[in-house]
mmCIF file of C-alpha atoms and ligand atoms in Angstrom:
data_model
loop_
_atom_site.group_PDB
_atom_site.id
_atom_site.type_symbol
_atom_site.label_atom_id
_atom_site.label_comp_id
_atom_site.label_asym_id
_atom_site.label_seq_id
_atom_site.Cartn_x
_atom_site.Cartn_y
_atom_site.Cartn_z
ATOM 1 C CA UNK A 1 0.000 0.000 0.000
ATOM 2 C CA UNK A 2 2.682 2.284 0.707
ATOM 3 C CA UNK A 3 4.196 1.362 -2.549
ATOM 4 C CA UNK A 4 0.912 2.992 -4.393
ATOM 5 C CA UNK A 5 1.284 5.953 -2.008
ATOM 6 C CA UNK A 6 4.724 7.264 -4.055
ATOM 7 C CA UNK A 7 2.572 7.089 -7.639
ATOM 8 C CA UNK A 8 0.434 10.310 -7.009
ATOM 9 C CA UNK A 9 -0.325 13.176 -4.773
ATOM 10 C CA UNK A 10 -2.382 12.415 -1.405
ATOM 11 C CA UNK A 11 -2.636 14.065 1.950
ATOM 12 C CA UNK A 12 -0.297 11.972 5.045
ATOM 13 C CA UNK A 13 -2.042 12.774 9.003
ATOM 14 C CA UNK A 14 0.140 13.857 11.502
ATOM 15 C CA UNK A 15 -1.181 12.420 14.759
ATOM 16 C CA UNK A 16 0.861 14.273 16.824
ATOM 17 C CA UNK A 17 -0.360 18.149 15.587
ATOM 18 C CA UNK A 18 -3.605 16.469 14.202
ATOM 19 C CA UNK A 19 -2.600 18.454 10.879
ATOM 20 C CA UNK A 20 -2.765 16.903 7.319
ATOM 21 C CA UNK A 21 0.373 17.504 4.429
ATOM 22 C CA UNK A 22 0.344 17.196 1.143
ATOM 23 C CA UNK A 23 2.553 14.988 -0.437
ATOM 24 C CA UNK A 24 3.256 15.089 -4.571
ATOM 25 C CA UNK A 25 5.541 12.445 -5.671
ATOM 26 C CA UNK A 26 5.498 13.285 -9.016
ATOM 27 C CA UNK A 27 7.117 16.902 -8.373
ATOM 28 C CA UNK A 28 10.593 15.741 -7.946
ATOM 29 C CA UNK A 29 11.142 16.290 -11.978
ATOM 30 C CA UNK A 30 9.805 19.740 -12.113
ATOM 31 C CA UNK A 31 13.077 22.166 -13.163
ATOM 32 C CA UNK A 32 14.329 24.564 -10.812
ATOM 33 C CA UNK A 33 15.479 28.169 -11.210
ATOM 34 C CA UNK A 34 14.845 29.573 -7.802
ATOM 35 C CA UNK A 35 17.006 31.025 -5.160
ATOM 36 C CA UNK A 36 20.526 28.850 -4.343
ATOM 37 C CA UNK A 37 21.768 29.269 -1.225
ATOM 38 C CA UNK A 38 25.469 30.101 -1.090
ATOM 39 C CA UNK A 39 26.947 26.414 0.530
ATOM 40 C CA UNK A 40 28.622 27.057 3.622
ATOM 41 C CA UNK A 41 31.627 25.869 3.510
ATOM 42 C CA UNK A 42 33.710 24.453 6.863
ATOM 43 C CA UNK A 43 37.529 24.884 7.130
ATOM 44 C CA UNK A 44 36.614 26.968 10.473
ATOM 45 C CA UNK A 45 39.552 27.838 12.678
ATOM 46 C CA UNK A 46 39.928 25.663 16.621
ATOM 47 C CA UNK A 47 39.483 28.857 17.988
ATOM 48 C CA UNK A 48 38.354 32.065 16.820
ATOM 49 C CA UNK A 49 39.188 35.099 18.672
ATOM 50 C CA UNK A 50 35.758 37.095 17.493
ATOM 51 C CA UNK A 51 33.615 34.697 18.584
ATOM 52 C CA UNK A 52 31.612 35.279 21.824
ATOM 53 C CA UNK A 53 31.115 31.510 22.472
ATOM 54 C CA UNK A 54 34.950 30.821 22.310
ATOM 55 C CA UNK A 55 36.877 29.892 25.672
ATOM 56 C CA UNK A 56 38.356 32.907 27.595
ATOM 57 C CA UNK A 57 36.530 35.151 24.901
ATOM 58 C CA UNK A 58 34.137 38.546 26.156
ATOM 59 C CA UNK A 59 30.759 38.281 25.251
ATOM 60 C CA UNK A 60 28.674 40.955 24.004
ATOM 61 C CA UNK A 61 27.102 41.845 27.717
ATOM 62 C CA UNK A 62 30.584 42.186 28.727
ATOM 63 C CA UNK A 63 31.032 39.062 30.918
ATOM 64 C CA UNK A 64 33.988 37.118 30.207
ATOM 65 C CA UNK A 65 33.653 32.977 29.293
ATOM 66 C CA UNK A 66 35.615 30.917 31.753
ATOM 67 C CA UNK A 67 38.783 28.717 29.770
ATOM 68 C CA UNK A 68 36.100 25.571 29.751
ATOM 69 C CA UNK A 69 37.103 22.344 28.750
ATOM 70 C CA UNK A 70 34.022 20.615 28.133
ATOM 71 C CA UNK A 71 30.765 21.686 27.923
ATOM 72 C CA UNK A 72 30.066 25.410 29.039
ATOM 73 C CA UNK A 73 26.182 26.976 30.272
ATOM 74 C CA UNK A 74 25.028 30.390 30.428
ATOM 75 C CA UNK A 75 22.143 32.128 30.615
ATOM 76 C CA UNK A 76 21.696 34.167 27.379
ATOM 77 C CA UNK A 77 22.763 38.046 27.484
ATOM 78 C CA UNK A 78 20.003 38.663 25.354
ATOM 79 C CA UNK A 79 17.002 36.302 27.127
ATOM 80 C CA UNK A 80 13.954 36.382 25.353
ATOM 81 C CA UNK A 81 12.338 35.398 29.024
ATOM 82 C CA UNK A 82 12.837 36.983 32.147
ATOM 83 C CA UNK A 83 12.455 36.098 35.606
ATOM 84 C CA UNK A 84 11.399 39.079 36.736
ATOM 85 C CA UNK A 85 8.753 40.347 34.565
ATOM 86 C CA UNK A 86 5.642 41.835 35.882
ATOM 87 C CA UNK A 87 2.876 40.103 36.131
ATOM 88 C CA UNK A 88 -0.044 41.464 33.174
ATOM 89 C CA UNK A 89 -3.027 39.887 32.735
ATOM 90 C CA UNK A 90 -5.313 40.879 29.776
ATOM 91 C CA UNK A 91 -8.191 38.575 29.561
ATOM 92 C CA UNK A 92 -11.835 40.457 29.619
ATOM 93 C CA UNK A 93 -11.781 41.477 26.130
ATOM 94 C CA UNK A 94 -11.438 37.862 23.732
ATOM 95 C CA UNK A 95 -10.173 40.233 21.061
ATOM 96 C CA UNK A 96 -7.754 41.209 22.946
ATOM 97 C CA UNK A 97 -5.917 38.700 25.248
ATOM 98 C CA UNK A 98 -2.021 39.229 26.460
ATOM 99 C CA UNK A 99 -0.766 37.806 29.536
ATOM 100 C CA UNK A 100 3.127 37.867 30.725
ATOM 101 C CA UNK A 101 5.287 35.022 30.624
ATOM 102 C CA UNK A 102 8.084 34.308 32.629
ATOM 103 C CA UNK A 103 11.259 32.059 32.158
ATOM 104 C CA UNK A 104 15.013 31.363 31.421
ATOM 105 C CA UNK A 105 16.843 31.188 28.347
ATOM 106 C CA UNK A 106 20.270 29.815 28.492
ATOM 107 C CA UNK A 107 23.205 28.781 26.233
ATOM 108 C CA UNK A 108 24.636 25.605 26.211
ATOM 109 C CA UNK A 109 28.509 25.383 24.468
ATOM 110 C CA UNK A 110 28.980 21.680 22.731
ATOM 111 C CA UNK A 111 32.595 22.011 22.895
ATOM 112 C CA UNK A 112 35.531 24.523 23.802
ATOM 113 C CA UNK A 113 36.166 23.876 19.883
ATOM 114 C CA UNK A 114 35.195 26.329 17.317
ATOM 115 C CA UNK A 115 35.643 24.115 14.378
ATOM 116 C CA UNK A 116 33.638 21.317 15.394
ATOM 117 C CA UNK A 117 29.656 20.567 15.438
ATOM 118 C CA UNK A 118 27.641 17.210 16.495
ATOM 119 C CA UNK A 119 28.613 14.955 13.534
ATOM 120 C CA UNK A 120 32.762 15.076 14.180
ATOM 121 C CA UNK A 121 32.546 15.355 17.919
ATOM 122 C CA UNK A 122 33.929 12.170 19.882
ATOM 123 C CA UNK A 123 30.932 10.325 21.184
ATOM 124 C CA UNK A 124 32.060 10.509 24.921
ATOM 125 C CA UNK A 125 31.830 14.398 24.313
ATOM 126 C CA UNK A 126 28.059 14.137 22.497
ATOM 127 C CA UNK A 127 27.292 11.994 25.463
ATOM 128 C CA UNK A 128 28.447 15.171 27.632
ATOM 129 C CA UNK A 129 25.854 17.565 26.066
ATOM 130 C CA UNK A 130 23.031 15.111 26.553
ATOM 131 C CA UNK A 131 23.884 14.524 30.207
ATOM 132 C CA UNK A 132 23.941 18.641 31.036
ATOM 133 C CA UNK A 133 20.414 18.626 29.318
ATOM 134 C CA UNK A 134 19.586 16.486 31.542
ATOM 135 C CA UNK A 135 20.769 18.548 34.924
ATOM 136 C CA UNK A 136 19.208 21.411 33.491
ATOM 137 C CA UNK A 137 15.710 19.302 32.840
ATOM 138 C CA UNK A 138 16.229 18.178 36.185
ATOM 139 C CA UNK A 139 17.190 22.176 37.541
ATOM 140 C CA UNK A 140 14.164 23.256 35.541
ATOM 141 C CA UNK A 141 11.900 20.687 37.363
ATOM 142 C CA UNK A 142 12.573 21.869 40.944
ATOM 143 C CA UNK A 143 11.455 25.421 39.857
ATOM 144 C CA UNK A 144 7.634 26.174 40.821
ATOM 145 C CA UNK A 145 8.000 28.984 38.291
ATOM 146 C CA UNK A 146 8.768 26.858 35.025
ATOM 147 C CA UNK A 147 6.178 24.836 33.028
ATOM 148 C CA UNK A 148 8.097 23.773 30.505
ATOM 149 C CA UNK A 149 11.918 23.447 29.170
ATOM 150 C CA UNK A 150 12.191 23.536 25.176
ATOM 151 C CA UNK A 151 15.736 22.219 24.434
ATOM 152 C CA UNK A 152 16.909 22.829 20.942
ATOM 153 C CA UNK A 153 19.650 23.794 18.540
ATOM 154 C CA UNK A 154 19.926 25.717 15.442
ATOM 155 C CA UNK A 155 22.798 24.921 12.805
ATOM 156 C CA UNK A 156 23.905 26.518 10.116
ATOM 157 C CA UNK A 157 23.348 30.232 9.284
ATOM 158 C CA UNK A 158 20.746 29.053 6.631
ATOM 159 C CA UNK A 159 18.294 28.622 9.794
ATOM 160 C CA UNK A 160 19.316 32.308 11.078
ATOM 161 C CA UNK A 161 21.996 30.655 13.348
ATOM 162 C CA UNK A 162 24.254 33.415 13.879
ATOM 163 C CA UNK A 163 27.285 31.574 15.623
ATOM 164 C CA UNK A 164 28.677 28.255 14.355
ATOM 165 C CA UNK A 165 30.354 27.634 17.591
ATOM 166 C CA UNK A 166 28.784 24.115 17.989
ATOM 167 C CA UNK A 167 25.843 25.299 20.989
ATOM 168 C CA UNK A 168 22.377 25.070 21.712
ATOM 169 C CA UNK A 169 19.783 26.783 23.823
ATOM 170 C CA UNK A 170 17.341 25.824 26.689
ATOM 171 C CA UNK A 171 14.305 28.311 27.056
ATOM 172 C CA UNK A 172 12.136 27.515 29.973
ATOM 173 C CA UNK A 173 8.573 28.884 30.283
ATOM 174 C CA UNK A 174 5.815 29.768 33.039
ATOM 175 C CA UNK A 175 3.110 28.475 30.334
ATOM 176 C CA UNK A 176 3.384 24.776 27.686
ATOM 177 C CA UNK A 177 3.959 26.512 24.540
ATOM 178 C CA UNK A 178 1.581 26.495 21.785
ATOM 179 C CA UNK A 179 2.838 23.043 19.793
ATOM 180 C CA UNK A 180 3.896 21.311 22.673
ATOM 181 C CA UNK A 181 0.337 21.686 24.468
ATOM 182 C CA UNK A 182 -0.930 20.363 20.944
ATOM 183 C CA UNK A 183 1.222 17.375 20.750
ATOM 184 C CA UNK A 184 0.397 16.493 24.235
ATOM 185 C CA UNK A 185 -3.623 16.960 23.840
ATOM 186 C CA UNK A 186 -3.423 14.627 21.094
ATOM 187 C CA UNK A 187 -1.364 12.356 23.012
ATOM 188 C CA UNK A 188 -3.445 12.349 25.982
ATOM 189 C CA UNK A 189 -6.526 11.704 24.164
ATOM 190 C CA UNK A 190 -4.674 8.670 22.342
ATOM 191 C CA UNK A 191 -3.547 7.018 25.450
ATOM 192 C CA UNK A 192 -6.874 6.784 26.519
ATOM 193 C CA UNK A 193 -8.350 6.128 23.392
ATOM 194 C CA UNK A 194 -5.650 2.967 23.020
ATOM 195 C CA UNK A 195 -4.282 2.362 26.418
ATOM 196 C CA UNK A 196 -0.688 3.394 25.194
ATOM 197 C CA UNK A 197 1.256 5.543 24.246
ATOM 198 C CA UNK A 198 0.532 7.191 21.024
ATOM 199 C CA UNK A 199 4.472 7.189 19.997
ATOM 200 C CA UNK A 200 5.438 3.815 21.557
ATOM 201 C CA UNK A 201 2.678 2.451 19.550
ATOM 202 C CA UNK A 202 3.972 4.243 16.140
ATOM 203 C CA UNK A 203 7.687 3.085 16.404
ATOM 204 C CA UNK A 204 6.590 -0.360 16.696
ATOM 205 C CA UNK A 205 4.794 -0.260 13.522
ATOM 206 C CA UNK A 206 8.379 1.277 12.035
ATOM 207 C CA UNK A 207 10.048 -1.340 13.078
ATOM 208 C CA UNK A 208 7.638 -3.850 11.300
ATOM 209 C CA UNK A 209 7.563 -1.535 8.039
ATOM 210 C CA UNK A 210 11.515 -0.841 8.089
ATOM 211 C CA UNK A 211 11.232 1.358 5.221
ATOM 212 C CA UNK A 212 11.073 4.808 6.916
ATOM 213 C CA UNK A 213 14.099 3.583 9.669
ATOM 214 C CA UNK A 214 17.170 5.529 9.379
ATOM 215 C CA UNK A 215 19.355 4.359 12.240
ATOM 216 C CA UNK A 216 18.651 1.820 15.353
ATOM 217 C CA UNK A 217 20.368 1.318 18.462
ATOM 218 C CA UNK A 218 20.064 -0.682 21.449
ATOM 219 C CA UNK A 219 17.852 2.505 23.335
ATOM 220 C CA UNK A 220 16.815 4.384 20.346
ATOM 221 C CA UNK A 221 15.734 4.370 16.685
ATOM 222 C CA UNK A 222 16.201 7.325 13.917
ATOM 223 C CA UNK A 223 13.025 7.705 11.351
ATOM 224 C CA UNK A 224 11.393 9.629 8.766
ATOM 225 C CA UNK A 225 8.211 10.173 10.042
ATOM 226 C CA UNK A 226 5.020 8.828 8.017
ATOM 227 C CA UNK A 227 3.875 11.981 8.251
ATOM 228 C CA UNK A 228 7.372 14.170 7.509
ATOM 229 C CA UNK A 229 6.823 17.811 6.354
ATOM 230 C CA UNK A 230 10.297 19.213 5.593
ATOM 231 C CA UNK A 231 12.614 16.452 2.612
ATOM 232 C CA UNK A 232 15.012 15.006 5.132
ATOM 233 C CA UNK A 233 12.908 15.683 8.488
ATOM 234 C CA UNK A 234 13.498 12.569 11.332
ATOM 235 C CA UNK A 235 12.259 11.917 14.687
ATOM 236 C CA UNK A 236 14.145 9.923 17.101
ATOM 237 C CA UNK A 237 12.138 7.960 19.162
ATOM 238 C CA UNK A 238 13.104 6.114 22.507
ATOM 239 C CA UNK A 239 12.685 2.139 21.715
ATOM 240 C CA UNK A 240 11.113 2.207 25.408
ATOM 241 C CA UNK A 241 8.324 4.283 27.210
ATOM 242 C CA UNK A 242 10.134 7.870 28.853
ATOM 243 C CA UNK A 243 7.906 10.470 29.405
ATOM 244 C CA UNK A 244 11.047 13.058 30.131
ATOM 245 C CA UNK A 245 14.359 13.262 30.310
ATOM 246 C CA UNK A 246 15.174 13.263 33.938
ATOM 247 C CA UNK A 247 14.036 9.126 33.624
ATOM 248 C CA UNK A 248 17.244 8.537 31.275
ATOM 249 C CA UNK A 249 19.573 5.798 32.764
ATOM 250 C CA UNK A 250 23.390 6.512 31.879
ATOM 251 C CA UNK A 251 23.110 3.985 28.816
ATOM 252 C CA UNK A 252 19.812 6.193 27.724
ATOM 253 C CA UNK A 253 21.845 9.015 27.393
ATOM 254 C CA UNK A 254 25.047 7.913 25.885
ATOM 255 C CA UNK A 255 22.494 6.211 22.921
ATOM 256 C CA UNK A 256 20.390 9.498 22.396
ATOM 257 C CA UNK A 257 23.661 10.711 21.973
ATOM 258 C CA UNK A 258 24.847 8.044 19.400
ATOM 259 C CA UNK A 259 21.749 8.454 17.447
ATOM 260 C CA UNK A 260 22.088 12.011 17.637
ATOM 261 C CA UNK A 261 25.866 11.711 16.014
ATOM 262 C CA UNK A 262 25.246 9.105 13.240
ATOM 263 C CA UNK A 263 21.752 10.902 12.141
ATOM 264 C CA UNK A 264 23.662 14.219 11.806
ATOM 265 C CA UNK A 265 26.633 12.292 10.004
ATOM 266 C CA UNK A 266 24.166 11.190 7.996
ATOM 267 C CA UNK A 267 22.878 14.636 7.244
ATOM 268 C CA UNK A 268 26.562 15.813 6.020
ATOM 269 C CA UNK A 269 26.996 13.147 3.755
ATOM 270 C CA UNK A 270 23.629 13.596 2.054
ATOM 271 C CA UNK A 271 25.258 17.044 0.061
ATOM 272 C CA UNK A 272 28.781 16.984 0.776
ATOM 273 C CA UNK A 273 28.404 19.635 3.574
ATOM 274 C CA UNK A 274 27.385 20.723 7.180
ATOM 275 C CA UNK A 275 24.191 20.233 6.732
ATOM 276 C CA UNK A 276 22.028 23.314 8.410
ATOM 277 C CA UNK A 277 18.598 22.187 10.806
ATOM 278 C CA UNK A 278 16.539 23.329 13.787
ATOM 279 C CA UNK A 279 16.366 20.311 15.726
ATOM 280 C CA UNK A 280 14.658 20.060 19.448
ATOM 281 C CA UNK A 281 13.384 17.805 22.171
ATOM 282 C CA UNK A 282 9.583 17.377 23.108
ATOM 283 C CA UNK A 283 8.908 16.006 26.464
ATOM 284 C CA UNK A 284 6.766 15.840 29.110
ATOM 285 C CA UNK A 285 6.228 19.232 31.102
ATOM 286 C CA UNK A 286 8.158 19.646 34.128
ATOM 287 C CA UNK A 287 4.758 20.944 35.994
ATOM 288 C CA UNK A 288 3.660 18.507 38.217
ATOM 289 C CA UNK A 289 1.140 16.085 37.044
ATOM 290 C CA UNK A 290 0.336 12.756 34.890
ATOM 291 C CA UNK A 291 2.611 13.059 31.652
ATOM 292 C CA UNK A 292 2.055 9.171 31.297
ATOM 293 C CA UNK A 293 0.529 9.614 28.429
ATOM 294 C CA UNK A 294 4.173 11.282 26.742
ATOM 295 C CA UNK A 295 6.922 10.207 24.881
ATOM 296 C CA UNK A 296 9.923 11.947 24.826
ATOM 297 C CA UNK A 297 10.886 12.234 21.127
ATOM 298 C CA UNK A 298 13.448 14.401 19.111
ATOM 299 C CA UNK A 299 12.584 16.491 16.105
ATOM 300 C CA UNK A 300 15.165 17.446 13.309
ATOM 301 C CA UNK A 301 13.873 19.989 10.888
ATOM 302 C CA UNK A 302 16.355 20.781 8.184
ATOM 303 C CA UNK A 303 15.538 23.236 5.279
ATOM 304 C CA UNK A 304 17.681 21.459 2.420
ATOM 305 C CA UNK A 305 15.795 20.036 -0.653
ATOM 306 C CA UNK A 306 17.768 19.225 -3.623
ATOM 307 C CA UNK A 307 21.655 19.862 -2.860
ATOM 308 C CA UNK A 308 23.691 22.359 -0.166
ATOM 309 C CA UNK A 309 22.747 24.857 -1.590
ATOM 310 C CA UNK A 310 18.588 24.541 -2.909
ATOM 311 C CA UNK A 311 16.380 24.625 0.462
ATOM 312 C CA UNK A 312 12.543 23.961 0.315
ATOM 313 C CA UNK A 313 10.485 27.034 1.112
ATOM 314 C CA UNK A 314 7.370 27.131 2.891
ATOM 315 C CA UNK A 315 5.378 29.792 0.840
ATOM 316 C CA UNK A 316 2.108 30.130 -0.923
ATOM 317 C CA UNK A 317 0.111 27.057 -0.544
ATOM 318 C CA UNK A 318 1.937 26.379 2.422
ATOM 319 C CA UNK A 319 1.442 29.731 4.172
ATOM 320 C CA UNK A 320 -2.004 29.623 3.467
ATOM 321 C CA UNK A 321 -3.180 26.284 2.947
ATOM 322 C CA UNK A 322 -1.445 23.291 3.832
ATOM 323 C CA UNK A 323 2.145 22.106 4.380
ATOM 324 C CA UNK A 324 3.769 20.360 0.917
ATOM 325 C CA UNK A 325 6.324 17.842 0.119
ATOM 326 C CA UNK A 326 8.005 16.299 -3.676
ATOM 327 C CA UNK A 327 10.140 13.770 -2.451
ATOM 328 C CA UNK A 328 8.007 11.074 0.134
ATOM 329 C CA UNK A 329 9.202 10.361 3.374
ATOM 330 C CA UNK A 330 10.334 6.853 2.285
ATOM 331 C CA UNK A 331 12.454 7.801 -0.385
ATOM 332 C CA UNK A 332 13.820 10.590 2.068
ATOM 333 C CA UNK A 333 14.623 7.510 4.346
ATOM 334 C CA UNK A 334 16.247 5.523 1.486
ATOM 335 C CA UNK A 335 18.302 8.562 1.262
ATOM 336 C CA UNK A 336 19.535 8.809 4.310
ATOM 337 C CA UNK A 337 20.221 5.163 5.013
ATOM 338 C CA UNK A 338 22.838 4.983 1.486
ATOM 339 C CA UNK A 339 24.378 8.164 3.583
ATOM 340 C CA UNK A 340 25.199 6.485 6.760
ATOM 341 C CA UNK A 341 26.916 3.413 5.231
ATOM 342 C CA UNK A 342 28.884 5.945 2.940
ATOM 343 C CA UNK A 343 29.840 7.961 6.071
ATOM 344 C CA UNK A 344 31.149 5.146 8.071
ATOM 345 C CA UNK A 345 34.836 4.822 7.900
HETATM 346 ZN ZN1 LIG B 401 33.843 29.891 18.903
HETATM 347 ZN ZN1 LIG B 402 7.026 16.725 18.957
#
């Protein structure tokens, strides 16, 4: 069935938004004389003494970065949250509703190394970065003030990343931001719809199908989703039931971390470059509650369509209509599979 699903266009449901996309197979041939994005090349120096993420290096704010070895957190000179906002509360008028939000917005340095990113870091240091999500998850969670803690990283200056020092970011929020509260209505109501959890339930399906499966490990698996929006977008899903990251054992986090290195190896080899995407983790909430009904899953997002330097736009129909994709998420998977085995030494 899936077989007749790459012959025309149809609409694929995501469970976890409830949205549909459009997917057109037959697109893939259509010629293309749009924008090319200039490829960004590596060849970055081990240190760079203009960048504010660099050891021993001033940051805009003025504060100095410590000589760090390892990994390196801050919170952001620039937050978009604050912990001491006042507290506004606009909600007589349904037109107009506006409420303040509190929160914390920090930085989290991969590596004293400018040159490096995810992909040609060692995995002992990957397995680093994982673990001080973790603390911070964990920090996060003994805060009454903090709802939820969106972990993510942006790569590449493609996705408006304006530093490749290899970092992330952690914002934490007084309120379950707007896609997250989504994803976990619709899990809720599947879990007690089903009796299980809605993701739990979709990865074992992958692993019957095999054809959208990227990468497997002993704790986690690497897949195009069903449902994938963006040409090369994965999810990696825990091969068990966590709701959050706090419940990772040391061999949980050392294999998000493998996953995490071979899917963005992966990525490189697919173009011949350092290949740009927003990627985050969803999770359970850190308020205090039931999240039974969650499963913590990784998103990668990346904008590149047809080579380094031709990205997929989301314009037109898709601004005003409904998400569209050429290429279908199993031939994105095929892909990505021939990349890995090319990519391993
Ligand atoms: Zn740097
Ligand atoms: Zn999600």
């Amino acid at each position: 069935m899936f077989k007749e699903l790459s012959k025309g266009p149809h609409r694929r449901f995501n469970p976890l938004t409830g949205e549909w996309v459009l997917v057109s197979p037959h697109r893939t041939q259509r010629p293309w004389q749009g924008k090319q994005e200039d490829s960004a090349g590596s060849g970055r120096p081990q240190y760079d003494e203009s960048c504010y993420l660099c050891p021993g290096n001033q940051r805009s704010g003025g504060q100095q970065n410590p000589d760090y070895s390892e990994t390196f957190v801050f919170t952001n000179d620039f937050s978009a949250l604050l912990t001491d906002t006042p507290a506004i509360s606009m909600d007589t008028d349904p037109l107009f509703q506006a409420v303040s939000e509190t929160g914390v917005c920090k930085v989290i340095c991969f590596s004293p190394r400018h040159d490096l990113s995810v992909p040609n870091m060692s995995l002992d240091a990957v397995t680093r970065v994982v673990e001080v999500w973790k603390n911070e998850y964990e920090t996060f969670q003994a805060n009454p003030d903090i709802a939820y803690v969106q972990i993510f990283e942006n790569k590449g200056a493609i996705m408006g990343c304006s530093n490749p020092h290899p970092h992330c970011q952690i914002w934490s929020s007084s309120s379950i931001p707007p896609i997250v509260a989504q994803e976990q209505e619709n899990q809720r109501l599947y879990a007690q719809e089903h009796g299980n959890s809605m993701l739990v339930d979709y990865l074992k399906r992958e692993l019957e199908q095999q054809t959208r499966v990227v990468y497997e490990n002993a704790n986690f698996v690497v897949v195009v989703p069903f449902w994938a929006v963006w040409p090369f977008e994965v999810m990696i899903l825990p091969r068990r039931h966590i709701p959050s990251i706090d419940q990772f054992s040391s061999e949980v986090v050392s294999g998000l971390a493998d996953a995490y290195r071979q899917l963005t190896r992966a990525y490189d080899a697919v173009f011949d470059c350092e290949f740009p995407y927003t990627a985050g983790i969803h999770q359970a909430p850190t308020l205090a509650g039931d999240h039974e009904h969650w499963q913590l899953h990784m998103h990668f997002y990346p904008p590149l369509l047809r080579s380094a330097t031709v990205k997929k736009f989301m314009v037109g129909y898709e601004m005003l209509a409904a998400p569209q994709r050429d290429i279908t998420a199993e031939a994105a998977a095929e892909t990505l599979r021939r990349a890995l085995v090319e990519k391993k030494p």
